[in-house]
Tab-separated table of C-alpha atoms and ligand atoms in Angstrom:
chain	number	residue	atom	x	y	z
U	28	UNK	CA	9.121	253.945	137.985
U	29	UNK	CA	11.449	256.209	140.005
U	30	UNK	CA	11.005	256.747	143.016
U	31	UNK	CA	9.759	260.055	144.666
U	32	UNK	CA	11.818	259.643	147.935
U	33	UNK	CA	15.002	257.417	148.429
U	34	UNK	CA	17.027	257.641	151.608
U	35	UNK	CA	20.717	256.072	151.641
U	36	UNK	CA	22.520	254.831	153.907
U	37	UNK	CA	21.712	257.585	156.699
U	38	UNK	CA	23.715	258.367	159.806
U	39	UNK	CA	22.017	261.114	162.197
U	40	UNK	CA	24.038	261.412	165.276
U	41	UNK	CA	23.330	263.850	168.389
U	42	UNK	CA	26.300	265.730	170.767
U	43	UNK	CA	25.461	265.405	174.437
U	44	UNK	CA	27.512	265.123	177.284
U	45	UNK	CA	29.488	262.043	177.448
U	46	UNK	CA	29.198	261.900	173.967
U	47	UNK	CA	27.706	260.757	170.552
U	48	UNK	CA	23.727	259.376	170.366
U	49	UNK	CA	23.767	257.553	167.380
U	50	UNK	CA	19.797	257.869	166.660
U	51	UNK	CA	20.006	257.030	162.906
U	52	UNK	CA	22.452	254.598	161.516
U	53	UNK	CA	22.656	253.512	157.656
U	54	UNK	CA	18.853	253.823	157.411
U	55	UNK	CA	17.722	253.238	153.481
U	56	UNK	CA	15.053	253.450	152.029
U	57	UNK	CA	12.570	254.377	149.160
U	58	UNK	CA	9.081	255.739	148.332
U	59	UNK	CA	7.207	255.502	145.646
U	60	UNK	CA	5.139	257.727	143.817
U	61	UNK	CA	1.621	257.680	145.458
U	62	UNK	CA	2.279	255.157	147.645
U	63	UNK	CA	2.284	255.435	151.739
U	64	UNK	CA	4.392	253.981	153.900
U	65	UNK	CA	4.368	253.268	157.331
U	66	UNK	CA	7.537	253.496	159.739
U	67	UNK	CA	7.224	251.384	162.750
U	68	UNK	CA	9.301	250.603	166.358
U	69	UNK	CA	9.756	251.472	169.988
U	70	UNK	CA	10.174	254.964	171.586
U	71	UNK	CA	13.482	256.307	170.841
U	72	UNK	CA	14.161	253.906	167.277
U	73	UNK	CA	14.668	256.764	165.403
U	74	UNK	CA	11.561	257.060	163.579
U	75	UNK	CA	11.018	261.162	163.914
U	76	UNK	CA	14.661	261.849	163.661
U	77	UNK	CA	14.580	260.209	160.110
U	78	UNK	CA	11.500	262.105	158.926
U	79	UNK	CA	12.969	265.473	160.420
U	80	UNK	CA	16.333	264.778	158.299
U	81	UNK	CA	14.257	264.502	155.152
U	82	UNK	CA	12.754	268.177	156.286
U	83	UNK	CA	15.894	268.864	157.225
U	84	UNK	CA	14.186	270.452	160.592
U	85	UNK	CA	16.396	268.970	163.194
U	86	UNK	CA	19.213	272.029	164.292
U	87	UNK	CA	22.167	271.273	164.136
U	88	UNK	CA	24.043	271.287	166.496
U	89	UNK	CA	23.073	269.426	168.069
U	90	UNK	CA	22.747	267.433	165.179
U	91	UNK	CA	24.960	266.078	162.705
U	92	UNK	CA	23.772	264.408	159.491
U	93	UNK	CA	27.514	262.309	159.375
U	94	UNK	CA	26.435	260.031	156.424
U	95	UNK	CA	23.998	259.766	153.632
U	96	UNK	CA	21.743	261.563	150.946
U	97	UNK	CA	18.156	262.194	150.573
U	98	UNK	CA	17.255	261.772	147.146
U	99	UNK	CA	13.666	263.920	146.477
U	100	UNK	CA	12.446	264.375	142.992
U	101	UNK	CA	15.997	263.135	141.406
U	102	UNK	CA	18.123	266.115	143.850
U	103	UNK	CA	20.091	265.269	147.067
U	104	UNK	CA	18.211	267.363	149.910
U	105	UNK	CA	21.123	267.580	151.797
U	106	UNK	CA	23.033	269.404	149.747
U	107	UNK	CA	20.605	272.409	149.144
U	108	UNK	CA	20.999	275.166	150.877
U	109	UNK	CA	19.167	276.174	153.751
U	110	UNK	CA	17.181	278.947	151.528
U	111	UNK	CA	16.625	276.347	148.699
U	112	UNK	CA	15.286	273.739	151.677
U	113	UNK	CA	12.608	276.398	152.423
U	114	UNK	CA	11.379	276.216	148.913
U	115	UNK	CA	11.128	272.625	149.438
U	116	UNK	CA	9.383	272.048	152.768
U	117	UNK	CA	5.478	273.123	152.102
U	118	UNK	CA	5.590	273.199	148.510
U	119	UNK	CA	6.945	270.040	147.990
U	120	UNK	CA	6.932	267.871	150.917
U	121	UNK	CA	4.559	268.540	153.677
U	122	UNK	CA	4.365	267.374	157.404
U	123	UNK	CA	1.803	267.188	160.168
U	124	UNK	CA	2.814	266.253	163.604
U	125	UNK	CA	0.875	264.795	166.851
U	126	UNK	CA	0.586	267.996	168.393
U	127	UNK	CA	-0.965	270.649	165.738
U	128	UNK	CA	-1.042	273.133	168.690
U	129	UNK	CA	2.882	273.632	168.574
U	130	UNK	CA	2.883	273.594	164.886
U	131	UNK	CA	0.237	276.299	164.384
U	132	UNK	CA	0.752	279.424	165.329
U	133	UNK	CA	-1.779	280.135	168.343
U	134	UNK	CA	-1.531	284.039	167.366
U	135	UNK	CA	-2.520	284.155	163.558
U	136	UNK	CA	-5.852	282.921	162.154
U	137	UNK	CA	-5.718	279.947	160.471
U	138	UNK	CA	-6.905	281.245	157.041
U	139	UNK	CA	-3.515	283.362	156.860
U	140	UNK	CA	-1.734	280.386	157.648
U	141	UNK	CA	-3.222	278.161	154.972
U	142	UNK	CA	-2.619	281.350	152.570
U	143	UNK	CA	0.926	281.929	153.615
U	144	UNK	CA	2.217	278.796	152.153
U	145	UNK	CA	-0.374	279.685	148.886
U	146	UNK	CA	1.087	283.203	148.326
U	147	UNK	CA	4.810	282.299	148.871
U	148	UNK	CA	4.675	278.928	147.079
U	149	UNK	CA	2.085	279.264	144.425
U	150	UNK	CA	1.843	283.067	143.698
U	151	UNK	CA	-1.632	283.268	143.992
U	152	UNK	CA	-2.802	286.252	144.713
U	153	UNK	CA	-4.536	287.142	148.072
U	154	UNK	CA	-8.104	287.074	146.922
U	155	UNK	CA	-7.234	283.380	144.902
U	156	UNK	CA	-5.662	281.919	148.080
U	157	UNK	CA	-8.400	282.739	150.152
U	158	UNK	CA	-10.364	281.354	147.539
U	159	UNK	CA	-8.110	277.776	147.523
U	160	UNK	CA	-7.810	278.102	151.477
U	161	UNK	CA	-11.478	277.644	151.703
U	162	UNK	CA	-11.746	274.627	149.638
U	163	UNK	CA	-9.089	272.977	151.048
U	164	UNK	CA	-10.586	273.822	154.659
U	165	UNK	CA	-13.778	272.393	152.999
U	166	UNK	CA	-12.267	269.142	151.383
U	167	UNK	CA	-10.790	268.003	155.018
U	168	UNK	CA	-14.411	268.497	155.946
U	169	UNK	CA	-14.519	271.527	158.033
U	170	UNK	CA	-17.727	272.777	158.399
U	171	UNK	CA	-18.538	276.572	157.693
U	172	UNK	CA	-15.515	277.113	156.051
U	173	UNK	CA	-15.591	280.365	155.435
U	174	UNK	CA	-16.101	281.587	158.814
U	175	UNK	CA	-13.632	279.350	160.195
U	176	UNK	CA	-11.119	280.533	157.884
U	177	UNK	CA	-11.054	283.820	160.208
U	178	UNK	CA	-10.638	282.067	163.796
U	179	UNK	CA	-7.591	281.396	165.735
U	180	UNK	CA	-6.535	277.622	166.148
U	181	UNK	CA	-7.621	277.792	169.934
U	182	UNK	CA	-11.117	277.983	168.483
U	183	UNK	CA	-11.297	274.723	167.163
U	184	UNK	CA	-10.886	271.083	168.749
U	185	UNK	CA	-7.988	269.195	168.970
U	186	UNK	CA	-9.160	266.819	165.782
U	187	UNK	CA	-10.673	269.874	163.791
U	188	UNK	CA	-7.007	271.786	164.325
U	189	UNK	CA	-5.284	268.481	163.018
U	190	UNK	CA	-7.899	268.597	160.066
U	191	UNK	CA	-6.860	272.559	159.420
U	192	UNK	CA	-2.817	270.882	159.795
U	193	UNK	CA	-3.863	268.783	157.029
U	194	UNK	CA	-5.063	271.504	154.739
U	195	UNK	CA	-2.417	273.805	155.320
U	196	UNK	CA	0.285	270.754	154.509
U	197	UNK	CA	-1.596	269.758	151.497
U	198	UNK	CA	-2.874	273.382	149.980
U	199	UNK	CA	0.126	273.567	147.941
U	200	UNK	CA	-0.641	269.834	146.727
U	201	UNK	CA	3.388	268.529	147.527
U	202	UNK	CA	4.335	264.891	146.243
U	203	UNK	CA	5.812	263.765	149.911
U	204	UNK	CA	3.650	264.094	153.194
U	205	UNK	CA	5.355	263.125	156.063
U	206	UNK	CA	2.636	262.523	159.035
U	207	UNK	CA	4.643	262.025	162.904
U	208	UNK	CA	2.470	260.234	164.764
U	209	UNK	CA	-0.973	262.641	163.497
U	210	UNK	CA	-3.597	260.886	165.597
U	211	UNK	CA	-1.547	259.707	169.111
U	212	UNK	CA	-3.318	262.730	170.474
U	213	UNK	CA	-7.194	262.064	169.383
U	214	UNK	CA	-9.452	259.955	171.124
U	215	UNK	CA	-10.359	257.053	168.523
U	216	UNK	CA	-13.336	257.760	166.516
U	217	UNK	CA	-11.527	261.142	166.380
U	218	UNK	CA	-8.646	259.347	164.850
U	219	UNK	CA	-10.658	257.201	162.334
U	220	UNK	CA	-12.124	259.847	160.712
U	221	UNK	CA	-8.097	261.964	160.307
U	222	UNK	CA	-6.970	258.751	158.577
U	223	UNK	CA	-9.847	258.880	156.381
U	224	UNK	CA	-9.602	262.716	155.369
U	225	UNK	CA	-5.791	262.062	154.648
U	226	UNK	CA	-7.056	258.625	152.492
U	227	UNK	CA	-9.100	260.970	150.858
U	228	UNK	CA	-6.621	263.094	149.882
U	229	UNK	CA	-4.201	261.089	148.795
U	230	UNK	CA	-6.559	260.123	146.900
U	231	UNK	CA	-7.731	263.027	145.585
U	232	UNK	CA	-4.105	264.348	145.189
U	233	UNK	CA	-1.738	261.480	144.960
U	234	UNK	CA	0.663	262.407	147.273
U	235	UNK	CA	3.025	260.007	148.464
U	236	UNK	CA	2.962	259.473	152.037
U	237	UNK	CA	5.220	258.482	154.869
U	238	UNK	CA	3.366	257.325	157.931
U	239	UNK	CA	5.287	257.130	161.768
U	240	UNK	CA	2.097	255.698	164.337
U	241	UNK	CA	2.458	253.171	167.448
U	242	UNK	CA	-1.355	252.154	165.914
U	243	UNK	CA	-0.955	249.052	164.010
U	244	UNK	CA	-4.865	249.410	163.186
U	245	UNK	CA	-3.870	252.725	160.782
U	246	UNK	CA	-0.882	250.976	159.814
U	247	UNK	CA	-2.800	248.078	158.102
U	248	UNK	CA	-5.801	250.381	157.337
U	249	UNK	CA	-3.408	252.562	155.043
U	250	UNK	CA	0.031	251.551	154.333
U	251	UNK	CA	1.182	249.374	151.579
U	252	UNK	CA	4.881	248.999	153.185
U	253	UNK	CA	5.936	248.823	156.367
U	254	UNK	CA	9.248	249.539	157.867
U	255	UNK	CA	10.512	248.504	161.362
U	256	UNK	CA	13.408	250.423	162.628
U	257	UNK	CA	14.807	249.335	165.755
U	258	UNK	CA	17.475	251.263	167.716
U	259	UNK	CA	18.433	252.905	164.660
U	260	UNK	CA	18.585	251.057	161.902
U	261	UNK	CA	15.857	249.519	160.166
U	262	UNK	CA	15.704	245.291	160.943
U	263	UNK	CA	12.509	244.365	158.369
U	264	UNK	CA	10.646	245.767	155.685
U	265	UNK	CA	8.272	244.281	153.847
U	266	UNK	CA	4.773	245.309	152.250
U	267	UNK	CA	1.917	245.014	154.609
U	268	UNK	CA	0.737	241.656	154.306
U	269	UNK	CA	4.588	240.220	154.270
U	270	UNK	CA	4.932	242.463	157.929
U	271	UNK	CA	2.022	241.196	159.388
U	272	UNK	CA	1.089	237.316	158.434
U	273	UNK	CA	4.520	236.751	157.708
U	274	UNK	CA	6.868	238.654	160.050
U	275	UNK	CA	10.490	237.333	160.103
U	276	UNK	CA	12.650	239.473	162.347
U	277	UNK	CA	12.166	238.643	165.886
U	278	UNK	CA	11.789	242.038	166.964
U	279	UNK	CA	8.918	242.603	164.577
U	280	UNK	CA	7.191	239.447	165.641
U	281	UNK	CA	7.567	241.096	169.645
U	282	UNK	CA	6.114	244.405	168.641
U	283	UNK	CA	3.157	242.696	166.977
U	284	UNK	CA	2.452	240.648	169.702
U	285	UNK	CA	2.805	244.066	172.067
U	286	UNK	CA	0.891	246.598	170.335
U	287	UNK	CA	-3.289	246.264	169.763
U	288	UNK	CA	-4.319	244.896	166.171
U	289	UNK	CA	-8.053	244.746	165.046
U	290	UNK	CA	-7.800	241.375	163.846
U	291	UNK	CA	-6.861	240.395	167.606
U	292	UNK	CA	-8.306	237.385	169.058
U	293	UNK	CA	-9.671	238.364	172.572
U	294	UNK	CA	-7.934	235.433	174.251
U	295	UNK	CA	-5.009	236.587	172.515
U	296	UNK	CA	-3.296	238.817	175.192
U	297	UNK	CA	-0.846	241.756	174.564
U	298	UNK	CA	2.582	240.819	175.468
U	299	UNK	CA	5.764	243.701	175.958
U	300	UNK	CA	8.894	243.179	174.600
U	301	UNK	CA	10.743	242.574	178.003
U	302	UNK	CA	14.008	244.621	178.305
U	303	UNK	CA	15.081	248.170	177.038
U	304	UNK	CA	16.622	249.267	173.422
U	305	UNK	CA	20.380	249.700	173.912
U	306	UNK	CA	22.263	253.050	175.068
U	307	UNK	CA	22.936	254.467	171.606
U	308	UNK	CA	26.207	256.556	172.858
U	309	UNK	CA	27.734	252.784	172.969
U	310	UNK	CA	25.470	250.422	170.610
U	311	UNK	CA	25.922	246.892	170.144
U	312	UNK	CA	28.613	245.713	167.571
U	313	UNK	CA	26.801	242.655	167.194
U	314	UNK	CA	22.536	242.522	166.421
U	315	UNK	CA	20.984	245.911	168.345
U	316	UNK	CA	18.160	243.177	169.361
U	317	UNK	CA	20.901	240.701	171.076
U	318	UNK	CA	19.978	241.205	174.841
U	319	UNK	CA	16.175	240.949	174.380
U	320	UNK	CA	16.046	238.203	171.663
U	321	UNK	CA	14.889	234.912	172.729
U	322	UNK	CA	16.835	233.357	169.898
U	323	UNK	CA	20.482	235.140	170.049
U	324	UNK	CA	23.356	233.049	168.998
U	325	UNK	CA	26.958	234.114	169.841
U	326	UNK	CA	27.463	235.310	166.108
U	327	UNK	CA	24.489	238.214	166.935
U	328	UNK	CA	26.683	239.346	169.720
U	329	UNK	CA	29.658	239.437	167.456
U	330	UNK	CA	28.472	240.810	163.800
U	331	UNK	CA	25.781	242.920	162.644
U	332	UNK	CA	23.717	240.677	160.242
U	333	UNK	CA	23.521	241.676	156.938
U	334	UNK	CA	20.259	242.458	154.880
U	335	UNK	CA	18.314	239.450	153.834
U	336	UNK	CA	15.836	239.471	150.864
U	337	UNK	CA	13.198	237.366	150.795
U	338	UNK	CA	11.029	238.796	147.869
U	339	UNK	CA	11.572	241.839	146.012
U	340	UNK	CA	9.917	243.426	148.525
U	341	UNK	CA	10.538	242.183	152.075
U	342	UNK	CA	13.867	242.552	153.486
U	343	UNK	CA	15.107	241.033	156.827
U	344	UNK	CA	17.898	241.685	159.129
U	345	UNK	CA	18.612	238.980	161.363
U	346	UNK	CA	21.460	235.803	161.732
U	347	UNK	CA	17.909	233.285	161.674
U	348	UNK	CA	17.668	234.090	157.824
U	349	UNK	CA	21.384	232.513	156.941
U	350	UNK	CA	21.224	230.431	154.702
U	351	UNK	CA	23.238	227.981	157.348
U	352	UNK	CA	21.229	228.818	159.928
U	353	UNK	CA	20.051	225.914	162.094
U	354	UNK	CA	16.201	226.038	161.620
U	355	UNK	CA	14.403	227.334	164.965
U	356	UNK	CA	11.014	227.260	165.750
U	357	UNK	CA	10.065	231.042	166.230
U	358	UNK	CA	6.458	232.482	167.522
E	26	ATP	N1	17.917	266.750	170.555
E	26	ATP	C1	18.364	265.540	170.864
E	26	ATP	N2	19.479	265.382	171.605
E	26	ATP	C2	19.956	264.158	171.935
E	26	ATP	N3	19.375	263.011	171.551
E	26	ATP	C3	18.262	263.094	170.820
E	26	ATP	C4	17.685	264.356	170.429
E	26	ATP	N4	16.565	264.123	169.712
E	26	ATP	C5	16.448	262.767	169.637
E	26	ATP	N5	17.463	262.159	170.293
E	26	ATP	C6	17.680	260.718	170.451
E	26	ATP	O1	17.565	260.107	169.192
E	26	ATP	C7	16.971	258.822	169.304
E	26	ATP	C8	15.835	258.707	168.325
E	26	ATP	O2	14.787	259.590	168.696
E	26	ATP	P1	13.428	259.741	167.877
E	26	ATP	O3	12.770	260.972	168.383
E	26	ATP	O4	13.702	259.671	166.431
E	26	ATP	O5	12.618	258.458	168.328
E	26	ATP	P2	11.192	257.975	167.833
E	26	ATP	O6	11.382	256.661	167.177
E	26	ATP	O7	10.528	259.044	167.057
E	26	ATP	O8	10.431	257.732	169.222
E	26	ATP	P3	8.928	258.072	169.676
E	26	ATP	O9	8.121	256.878	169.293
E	26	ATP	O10	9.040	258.202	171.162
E	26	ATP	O11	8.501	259.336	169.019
E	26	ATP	C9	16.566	258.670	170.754
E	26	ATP	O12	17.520	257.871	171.387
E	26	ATP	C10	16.588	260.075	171.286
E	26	ATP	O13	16.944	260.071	172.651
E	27	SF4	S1	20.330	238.442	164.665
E	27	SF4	FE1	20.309	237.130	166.475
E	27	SF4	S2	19.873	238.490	168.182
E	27	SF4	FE2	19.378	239.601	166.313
E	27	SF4	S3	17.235	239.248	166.069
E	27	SF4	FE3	18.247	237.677	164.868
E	27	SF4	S4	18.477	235.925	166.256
E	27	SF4	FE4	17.929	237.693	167.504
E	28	MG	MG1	8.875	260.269	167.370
């Protein structure tokens, strides 16, 4: 089946001072329809630039898409038009972030924001998007909907205002959700029950979804591939299972052993990844993981390694995989 989403070979750069922060570079990748997938990796891998490129939200300057296309529904995205874009984003892809304080408007109730996107996208009519506003307000399990629908974001808690972020991404029912990071913010039983409203609707709606979290726990509980981006490019993918009993990248294997699981053992303590990601004004030539990798060979230094496949669905990035590759012990 085609896929709803495929990314090629993306380059996202930034101008600063001193010059060039190469935050994306020759990302692929592809969604399909109905299925979620999670993007994984340090602060500063390049995670929200690559979802913001899809929106095509990131200003520019100060940045510059140098490389790539963003293939949506069969069309390149980055060759529409600002004006066609709009069309796009809330109709047809959606996005909720961690903070749905800056994304709502703090000034306009939130039952004219869930409408907005109703009246402009779907030409109902005002009385049929209230109508559909409730629902949706209803089906992400806000209680009294209909007198919620005429408060003002402040009014509601921090996970009730993520649930009304949901509703208004999803009222127009779009293929793609993007979701940055949606429950960093939430304390945890808070953040159980958002991944289970957005299960829910995926369910519900089949909407494909593309998940960025630090929280391996809603990574396993919802994703059926995972992708690992380090320093900008992605270094594994795989589907769940093959990304977490069967990691082969060194640099996934450190950020499971550094971030909480739920299948953790309790004498099983969390280590960090020692070191910092590379300055991306000046990255590596060689492997981006070179300086902090336990196992770097002089080639790694030297020459980016090339994708490795080992199924049709897990892909590896490191100089271990070669086929000539002495055979190392790895943890
Ligand atoms: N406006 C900007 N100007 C310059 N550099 C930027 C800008 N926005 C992002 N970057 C750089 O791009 C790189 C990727 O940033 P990005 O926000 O995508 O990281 P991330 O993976 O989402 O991290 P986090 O987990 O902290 O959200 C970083 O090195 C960041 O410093
Ligand atoms: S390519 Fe080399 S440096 Fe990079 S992760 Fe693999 S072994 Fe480590
Ligand atoms: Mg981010």
């Amino acid at each position: 089946m085609e896929p709803i989403l495929e990314v090629k070979d993306l380059h996202v750069s930034f101008s600063v001072r001193g010059g060039e922060v190469k935050a994306v570079r020759g990302v692929n990748f592809t969604v399909g329809r109905g299925e979620t997938i999670a993007i994984v990796g340090e602060s500063g891998s390049g995670k929200s630039v690559t979802a913001q490129t899809i929106m095509r939200l990131i200003p520019s300057p100060p940045s510059m898409i140098k490389q790539g296309e963003i293939i949506f529904n069969g069309q390149n995205l980055l060759a529409k038009s600002n004006k066609d874009m709009e069309a796009v984003r809330g109709k047809d892809i959606g996005m909720i972030f961690q903070d749905p304080m800056t994304s709502l408007n703090p000034t306009i109730k939130v039952g004219k924001q869930i409408t907005e996107g109703l009246i402009k996208h779907q030409n109902l009519s005002a009385a049929d998007a209230k109508k559909r506003g409730v629902e949706m307000l209803k089906l992400v399990g806000i209680k009294n909907a209909e007198a919620r629908f005429n408060q003002y974001p402040h009014e509601f808690s921090g996970g009730m205002r993520q649930r009304v972020m949901i509703a208004i991404a999803l009222s127009c029912q779009p293929a793609l959700l993007i979701a940055d990071e949606p429950t960093t913010a939430l304390d945890v039983t808070i953040q159980a029950q958002i991944i289970s409203v957005m299960k829910d609707m995926q369910q519900r709606f089949g909407t494909s979804i593309i998940m960025i979290t630090h929280d391996l726990g809603v990574v396993a509980g919802m994703a059926d591939r995972v992708m690992v981006m380090y320093a900008g490019e992605v270094v594994e993918t795989g589907t769940s299972m093959e990304i977490f009993k069967n990691p082969q990248h060194p640099y996934t294997r450190g950020l499971l052993r550094s971030l909480p699981r739920i299948d953790q053992r309790k004498d099983e303590p969390l280590v960090p990844i020692i070191g910092t990601p590379p300055d991306l004004i000046k990255p590596p030539i060689g492997c981006p993981f070179a300086a902090r990798c336990d196992h770097a060979m002089s080639v790694c230094e030297k020459i980016d390694p090339a994708a490795t496949h080992l199924s049709d669905t897990h892909m590896s990035r490191c100089w271990l995989l070669h086929p000539m590759a002495q055979e190392v012990t790895t943890s």
